[in-house]
PDB file of C-alpha atoms and ligand atoms in Angstrom:
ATOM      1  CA  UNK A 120      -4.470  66.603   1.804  1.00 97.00           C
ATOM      2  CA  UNK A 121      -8.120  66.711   2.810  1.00 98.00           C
ATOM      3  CA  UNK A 122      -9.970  65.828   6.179  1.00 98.00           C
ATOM      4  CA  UNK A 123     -12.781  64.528   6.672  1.00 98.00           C
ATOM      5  CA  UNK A 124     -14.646  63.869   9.874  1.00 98.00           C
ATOM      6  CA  UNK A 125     -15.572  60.297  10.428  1.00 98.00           C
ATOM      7  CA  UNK A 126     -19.405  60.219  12.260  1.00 98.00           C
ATOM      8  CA  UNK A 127     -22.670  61.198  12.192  1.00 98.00           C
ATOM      9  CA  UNK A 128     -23.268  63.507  14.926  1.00 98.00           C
ATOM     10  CA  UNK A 129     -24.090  66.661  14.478  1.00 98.00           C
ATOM     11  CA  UNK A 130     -23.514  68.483  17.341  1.00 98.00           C
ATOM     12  CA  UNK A 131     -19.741  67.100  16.719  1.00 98.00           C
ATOM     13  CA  UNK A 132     -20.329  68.423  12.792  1.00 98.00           C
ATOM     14  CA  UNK A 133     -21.292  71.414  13.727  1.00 98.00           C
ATOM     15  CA  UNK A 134     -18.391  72.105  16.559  1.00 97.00           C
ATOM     16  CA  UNK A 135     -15.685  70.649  14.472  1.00 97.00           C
ATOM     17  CA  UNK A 136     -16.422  72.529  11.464  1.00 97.00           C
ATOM     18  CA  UNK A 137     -16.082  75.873  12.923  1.00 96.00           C
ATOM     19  CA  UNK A 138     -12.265  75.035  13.584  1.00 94.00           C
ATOM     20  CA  UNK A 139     -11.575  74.895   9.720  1.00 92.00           C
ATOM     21  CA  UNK A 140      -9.442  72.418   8.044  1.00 95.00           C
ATOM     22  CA  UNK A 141     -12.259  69.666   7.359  1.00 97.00           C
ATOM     23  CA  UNK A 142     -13.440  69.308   3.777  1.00 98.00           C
ATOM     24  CA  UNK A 143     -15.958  66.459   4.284  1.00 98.00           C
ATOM     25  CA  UNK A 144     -17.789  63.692   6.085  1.00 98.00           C
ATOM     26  CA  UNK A 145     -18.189  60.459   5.924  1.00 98.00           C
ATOM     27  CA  UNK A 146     -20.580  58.276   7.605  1.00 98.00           C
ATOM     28  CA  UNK A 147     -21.422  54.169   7.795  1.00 98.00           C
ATOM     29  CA  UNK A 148     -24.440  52.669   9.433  1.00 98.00           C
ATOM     30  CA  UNK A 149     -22.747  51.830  12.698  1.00 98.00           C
ATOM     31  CA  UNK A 150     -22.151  55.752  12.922  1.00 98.00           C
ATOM     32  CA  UNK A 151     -25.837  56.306  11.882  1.00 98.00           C
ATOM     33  CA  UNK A 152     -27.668  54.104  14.686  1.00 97.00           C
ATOM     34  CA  UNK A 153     -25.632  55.589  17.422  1.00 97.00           C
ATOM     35  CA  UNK A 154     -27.975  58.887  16.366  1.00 97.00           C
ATOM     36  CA  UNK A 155     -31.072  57.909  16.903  1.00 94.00           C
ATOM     37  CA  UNK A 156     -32.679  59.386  13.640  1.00 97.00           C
ATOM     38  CA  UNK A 157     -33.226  58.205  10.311  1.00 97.00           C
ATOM     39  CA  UNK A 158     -30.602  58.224   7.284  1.00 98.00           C
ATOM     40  CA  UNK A 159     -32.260  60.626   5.378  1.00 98.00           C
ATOM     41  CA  UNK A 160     -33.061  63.271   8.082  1.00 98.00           C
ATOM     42  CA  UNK A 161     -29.569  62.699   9.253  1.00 98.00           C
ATOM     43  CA  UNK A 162     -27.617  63.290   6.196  1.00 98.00           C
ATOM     44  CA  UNK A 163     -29.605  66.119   4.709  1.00 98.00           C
ATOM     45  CA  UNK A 164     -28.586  68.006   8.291  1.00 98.00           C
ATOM     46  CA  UNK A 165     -24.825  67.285   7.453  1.00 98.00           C
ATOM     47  CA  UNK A 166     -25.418  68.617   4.076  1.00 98.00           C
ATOM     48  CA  UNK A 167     -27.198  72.138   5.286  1.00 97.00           C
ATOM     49  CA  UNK A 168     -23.741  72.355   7.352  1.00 96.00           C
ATOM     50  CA  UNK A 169     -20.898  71.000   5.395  1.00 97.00           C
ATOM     51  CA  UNK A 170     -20.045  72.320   1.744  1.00 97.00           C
ATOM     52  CA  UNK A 171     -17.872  69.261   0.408  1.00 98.00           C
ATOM     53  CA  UNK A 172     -18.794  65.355  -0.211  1.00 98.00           C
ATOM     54  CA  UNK A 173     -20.878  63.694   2.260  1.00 98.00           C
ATOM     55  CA  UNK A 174     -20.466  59.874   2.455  1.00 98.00           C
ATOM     56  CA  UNK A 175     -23.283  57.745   2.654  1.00 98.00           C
ATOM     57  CA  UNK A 176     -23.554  53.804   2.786  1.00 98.00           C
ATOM     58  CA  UNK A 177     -25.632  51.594   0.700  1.00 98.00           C
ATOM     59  CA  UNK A 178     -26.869  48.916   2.746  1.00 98.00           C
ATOM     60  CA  UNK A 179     -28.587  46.333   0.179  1.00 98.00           C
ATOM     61  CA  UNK A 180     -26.095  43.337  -0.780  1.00 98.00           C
ATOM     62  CA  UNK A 181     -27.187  43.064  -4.541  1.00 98.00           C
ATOM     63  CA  UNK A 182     -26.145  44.987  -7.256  1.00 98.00           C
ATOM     64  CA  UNK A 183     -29.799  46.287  -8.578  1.00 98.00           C
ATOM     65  CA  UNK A 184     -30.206  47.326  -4.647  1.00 98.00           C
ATOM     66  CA  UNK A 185     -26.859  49.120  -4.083  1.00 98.00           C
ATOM     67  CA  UNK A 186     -27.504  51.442  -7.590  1.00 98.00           C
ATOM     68  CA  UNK A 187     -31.265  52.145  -6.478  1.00 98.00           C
ATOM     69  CA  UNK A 188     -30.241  53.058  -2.821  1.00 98.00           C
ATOM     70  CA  UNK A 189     -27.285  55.102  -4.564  1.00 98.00           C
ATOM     71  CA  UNK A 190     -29.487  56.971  -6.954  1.00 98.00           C
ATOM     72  CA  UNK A 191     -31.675  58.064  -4.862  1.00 98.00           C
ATOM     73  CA  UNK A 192     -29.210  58.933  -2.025  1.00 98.00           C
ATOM     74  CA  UNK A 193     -27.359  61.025  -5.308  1.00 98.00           C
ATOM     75  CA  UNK A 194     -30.773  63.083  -5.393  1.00 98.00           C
ATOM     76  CA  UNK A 195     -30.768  64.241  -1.686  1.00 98.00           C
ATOM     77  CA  UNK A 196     -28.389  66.372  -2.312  1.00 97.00           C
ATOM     78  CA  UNK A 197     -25.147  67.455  -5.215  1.00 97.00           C
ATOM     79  CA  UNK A 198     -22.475  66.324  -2.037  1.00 98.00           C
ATOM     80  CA  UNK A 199     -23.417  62.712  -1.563  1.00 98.00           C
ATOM     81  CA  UNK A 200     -20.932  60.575  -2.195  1.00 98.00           C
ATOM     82  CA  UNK A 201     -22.482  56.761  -2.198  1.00 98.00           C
ATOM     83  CA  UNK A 202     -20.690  54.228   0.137  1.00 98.00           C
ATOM     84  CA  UNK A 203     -20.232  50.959  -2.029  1.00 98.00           C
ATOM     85  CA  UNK A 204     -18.809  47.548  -0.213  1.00 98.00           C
ATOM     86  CA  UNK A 205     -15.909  46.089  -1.855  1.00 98.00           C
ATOM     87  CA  UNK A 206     -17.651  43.216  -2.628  1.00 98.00           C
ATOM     88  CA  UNK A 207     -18.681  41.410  -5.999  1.00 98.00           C
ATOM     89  CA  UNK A 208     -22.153  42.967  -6.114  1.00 98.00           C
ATOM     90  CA  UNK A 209     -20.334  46.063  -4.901  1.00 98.00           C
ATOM     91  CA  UNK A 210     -18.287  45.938  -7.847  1.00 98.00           C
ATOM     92  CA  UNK A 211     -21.145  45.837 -10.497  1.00 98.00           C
ATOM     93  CA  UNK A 212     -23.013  48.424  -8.812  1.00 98.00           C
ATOM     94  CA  UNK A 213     -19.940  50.391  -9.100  1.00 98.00           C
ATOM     95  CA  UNK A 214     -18.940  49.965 -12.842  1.00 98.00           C
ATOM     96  CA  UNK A 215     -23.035  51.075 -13.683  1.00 98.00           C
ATOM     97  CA  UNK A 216     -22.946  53.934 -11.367  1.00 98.00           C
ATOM     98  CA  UNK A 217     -19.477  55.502 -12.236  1.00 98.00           C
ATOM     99  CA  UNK A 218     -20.801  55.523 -15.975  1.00 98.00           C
ATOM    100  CA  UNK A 219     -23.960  57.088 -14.661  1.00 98.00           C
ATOM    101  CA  UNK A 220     -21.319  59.947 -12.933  1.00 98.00           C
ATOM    102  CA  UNK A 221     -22.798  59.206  -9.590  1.00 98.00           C
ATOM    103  CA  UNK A 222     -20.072  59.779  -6.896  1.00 98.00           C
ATOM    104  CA  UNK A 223     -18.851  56.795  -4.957  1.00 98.00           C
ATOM    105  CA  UNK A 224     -16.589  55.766  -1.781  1.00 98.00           C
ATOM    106  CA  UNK A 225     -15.608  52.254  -2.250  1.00 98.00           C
ATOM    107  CA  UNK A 226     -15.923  51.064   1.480  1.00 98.00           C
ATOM    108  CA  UNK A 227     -14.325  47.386   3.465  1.00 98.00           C
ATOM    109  CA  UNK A 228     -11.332  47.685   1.552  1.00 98.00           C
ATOM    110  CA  UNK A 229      -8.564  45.265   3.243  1.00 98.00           C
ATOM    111  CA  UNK A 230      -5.878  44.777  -0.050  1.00 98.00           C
ATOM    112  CA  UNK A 231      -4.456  46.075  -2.878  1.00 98.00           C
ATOM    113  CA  UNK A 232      -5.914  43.637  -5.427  1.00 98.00           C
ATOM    114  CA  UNK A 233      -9.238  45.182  -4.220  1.00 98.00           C
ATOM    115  CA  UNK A 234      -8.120  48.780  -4.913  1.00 98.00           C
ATOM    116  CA  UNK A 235      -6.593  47.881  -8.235  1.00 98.00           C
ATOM    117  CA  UNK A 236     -10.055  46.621  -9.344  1.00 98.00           C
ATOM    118  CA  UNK A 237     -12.446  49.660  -7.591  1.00 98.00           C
ATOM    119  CA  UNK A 238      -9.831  51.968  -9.424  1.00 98.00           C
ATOM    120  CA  UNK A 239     -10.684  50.273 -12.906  1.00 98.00           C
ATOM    121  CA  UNK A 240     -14.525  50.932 -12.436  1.00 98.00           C
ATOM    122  CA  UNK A 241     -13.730  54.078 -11.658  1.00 98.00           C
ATOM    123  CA  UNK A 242     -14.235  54.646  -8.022  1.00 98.00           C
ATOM    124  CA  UNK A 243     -14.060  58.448  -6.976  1.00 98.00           C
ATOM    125  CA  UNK A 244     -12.788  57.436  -3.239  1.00 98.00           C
ATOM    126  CA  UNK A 245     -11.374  54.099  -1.617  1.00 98.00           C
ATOM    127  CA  UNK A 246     -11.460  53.487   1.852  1.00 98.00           C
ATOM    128  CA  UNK A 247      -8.712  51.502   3.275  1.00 98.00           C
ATOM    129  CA  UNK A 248      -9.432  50.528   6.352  1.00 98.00           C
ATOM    130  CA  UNK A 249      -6.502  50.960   8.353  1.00 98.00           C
ATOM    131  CA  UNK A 250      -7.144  50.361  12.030  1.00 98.00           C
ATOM    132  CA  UNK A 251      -8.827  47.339  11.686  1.00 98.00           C
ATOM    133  CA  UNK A 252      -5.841  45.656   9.946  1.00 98.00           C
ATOM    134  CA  UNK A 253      -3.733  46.835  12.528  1.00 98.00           C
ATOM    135  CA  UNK A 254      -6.300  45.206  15.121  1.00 98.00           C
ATOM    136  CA  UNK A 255      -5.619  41.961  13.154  1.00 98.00           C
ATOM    137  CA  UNK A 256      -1.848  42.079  13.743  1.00 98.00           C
ATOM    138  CA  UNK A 257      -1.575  43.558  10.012  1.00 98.00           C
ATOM    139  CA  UNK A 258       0.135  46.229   8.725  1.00 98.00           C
ATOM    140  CA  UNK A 259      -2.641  49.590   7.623  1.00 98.00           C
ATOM    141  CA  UNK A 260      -0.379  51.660   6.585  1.00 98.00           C
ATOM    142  CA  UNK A 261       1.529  49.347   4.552  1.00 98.00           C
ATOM    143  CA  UNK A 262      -1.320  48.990   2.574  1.00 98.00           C
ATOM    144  CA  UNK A 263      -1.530  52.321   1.921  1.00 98.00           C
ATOM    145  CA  UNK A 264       1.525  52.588   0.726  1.00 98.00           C
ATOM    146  CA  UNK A 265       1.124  49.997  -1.854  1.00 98.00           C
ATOM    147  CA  UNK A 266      -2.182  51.264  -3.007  1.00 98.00           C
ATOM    148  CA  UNK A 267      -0.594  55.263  -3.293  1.00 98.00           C
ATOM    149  CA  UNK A 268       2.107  53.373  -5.446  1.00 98.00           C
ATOM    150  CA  UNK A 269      -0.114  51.418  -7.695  1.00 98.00           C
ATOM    151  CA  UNK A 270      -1.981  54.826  -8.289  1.00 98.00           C
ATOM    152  CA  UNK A 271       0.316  56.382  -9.498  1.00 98.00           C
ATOM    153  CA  UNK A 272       1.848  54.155 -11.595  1.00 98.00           C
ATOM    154  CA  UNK A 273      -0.990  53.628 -13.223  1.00 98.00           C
ATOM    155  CA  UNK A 274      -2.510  57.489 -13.105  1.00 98.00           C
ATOM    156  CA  UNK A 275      -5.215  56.113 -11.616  1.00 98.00           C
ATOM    157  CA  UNK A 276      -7.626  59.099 -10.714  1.00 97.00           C
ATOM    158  CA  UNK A 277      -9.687  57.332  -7.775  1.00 98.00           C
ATOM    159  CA  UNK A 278      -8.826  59.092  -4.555  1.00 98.00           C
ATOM    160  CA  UNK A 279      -6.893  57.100  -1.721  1.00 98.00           C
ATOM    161  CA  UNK A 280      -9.132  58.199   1.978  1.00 98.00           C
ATOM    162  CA  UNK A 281      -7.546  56.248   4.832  1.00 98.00           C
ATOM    163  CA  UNK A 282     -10.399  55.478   6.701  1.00 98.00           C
ATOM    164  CA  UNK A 283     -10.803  53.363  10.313  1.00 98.00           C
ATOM    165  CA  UNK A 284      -8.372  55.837  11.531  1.00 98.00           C
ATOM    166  CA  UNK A 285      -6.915  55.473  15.516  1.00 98.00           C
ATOM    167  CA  UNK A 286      -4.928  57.591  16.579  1.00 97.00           C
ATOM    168  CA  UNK A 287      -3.357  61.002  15.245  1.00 97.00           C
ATOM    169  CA  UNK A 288      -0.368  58.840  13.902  1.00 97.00           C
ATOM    170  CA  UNK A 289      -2.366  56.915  11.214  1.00 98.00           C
ATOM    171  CA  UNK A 290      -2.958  60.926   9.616  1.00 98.00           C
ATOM    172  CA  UNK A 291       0.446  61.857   9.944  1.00 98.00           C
ATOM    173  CA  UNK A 292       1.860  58.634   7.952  1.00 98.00           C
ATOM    174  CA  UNK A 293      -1.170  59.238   5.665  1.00 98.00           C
ATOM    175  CA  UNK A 294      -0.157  62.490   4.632  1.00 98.00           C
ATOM    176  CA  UNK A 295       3.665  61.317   4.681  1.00 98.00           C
ATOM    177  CA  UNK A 296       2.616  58.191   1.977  1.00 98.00           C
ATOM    178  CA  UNK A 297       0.474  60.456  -0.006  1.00 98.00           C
ATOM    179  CA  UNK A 298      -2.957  59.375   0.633  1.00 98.00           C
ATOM    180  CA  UNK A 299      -5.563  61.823  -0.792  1.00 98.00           C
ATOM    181  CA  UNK A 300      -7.698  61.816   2.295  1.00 98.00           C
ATOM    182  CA  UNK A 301      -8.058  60.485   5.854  1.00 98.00           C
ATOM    183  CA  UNK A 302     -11.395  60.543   7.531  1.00 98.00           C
ATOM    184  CA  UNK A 303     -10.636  61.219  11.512  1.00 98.00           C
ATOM    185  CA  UNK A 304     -13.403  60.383  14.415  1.00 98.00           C
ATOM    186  CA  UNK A 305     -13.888  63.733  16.001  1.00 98.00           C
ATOM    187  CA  UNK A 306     -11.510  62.711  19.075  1.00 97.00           C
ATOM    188  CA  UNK A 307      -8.695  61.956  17.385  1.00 98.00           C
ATOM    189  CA  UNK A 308      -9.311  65.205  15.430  1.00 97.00           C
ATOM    190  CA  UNK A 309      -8.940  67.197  18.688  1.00 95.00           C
ATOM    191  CA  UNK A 310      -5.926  64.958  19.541  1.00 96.00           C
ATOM    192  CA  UNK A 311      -4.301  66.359  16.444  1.00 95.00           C
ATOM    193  CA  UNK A 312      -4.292  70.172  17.487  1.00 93.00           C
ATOM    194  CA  UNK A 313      -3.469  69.466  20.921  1.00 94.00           C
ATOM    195  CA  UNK A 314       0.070  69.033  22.712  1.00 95.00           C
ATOM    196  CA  UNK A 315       1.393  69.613  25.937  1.00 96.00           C
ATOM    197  CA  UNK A 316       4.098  71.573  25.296  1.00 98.00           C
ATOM    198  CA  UNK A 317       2.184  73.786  23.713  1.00 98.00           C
ATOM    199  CA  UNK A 318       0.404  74.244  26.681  1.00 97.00           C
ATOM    200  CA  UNK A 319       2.813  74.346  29.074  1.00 98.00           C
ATOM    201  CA  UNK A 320       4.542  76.876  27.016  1.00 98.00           C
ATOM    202  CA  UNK A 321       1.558  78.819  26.769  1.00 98.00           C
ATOM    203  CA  UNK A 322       0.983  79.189  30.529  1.00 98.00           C
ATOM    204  CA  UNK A 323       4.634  79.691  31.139  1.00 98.00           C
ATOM    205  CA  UNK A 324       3.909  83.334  28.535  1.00 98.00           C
ATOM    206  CA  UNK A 325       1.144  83.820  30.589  1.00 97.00           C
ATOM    207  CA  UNK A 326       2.606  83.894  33.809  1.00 97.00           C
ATOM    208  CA  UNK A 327       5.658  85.821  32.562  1.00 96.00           C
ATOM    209  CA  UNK A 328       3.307  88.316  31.318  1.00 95.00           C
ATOM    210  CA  UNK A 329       1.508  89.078  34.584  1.00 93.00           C
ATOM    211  CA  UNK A 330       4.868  90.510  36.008  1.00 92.00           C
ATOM    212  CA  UNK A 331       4.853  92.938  33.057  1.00 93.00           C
ATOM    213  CA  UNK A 332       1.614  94.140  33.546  1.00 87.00           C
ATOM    214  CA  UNK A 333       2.685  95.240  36.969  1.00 87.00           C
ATOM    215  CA  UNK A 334       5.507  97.154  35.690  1.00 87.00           C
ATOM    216  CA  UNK A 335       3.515  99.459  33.238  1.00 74.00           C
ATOM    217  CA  UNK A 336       2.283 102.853  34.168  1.00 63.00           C
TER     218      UNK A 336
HETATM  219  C1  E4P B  70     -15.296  55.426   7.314  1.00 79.33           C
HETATM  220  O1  E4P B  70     -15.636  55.651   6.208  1.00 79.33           O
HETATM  221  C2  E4P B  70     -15.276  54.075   7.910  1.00 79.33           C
HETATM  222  O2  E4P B  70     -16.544  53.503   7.880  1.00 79.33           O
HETATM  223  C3  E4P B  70     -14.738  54.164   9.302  1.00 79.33           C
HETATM  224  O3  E4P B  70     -13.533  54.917   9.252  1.00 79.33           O
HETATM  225  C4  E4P B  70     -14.538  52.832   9.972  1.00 79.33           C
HETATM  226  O4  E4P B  70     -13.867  53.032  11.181  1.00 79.33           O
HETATM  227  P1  E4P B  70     -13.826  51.927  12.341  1.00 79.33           P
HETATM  228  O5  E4P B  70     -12.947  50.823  11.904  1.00 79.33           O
HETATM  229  O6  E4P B  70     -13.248  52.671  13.522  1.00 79.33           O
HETATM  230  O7  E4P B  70     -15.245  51.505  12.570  1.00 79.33           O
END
């Protein structure tokens, strides 16, 4: 399974990458005005730090704007992956720009009808967006179980990334229901290493240790 870190920050980038395990980033404009800096600047700093796909969102609502934002997003640098909204105009930007090779995250996904038809125009990512259905009193995870199912009955090659993660349990059933991906906000990230027992055994070896140092000559 891969990781990717969900934000744009790249102090957090830069810290979180160090620790291993993270294969990507992903990014959305919400995550981009929190920086303070402009798209471009922002993402080609990700890309002199990270060595695996970078996603970045479209934010036109028309089909001819979505493939000229997404071509020349595809020319900042060989990582970009182009965030496309699962929307009708989404879709035909999709179809021209998956025969033009360009990579593509297929972003706002809510149901499996919506997978089954980014998979057909040959998405390379979809983004389920978990937490948010759970914020509706809707099941995420449930639809990531039907869309890992549908895959693979079909051999559909578009990769599953459970995105709008919460909490270090939306990774875990993730990786249980086979998703490809899951894109993590650096705190939840951290939340995934740590655990109190851990810890407490840790300290408990420390302490024991002490009295043995006394002891040697
Ligand atoms: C990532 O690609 C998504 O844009 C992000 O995970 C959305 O998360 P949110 O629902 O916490 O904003």
């Amino acid at each position: 399974m891969q990781f990717f870190l969900d934000t744009a920050n790249l102090e957090d980038i830069k810290k979180y990458f160090e620790w291993g395990a993270l294969d990507g980033v992903t990014t959305n404009p919400s995550l981009i005005a929190k920086e303070g800096v402009s798209l471009e600047k922002r993402i080609k700093e990700i890309a002199e730090v990270v060595d695996g796909p970078i996603s970045t969102e479209v934010v036109s609502t028309d089909a001819a704007g979505m493939i000229e934002e997404a071509r020349k997003f595809a020319k900042w640098h060989k990582n970009i992956v182009v965030k496309i909204p699962m929307i009708e105009e989404g879709v035909k930007a999709l179809k021209i720009l998956s025969a033009e090779g360009i990579k593509t995250n297929v972003t706002l996904v809510f149901s499996s009808g919506q997978a089954i038809i980014a998979a057909k125009n040959g998405a390379t990512y979809l983004s389920p967006f978990v937490g948010r259905l759970d914020d509706i009193s809707e099941d995420g995870m449930a639809l990531i179980h039907e869309i890992v199912t549908i895959y693979k009955n079909y051999d559909y090659k578009t990769k599953v990334l459970a995105a709008s993660i919460r909490h270090p349990r939306h990774v875990i059933e993730s990786a249980q229901l086979g998703a490809d991906v899951a894109t993590i906000p650096p705190a939840i990230f951290e939340k995934l290493i740590k655990h109190p027992l851990t810890d407490k055994g840790l300290k408990a070896f420390l302490d024991d240790w002490e009295k043995v140092k006394k002891l040697q000559v």
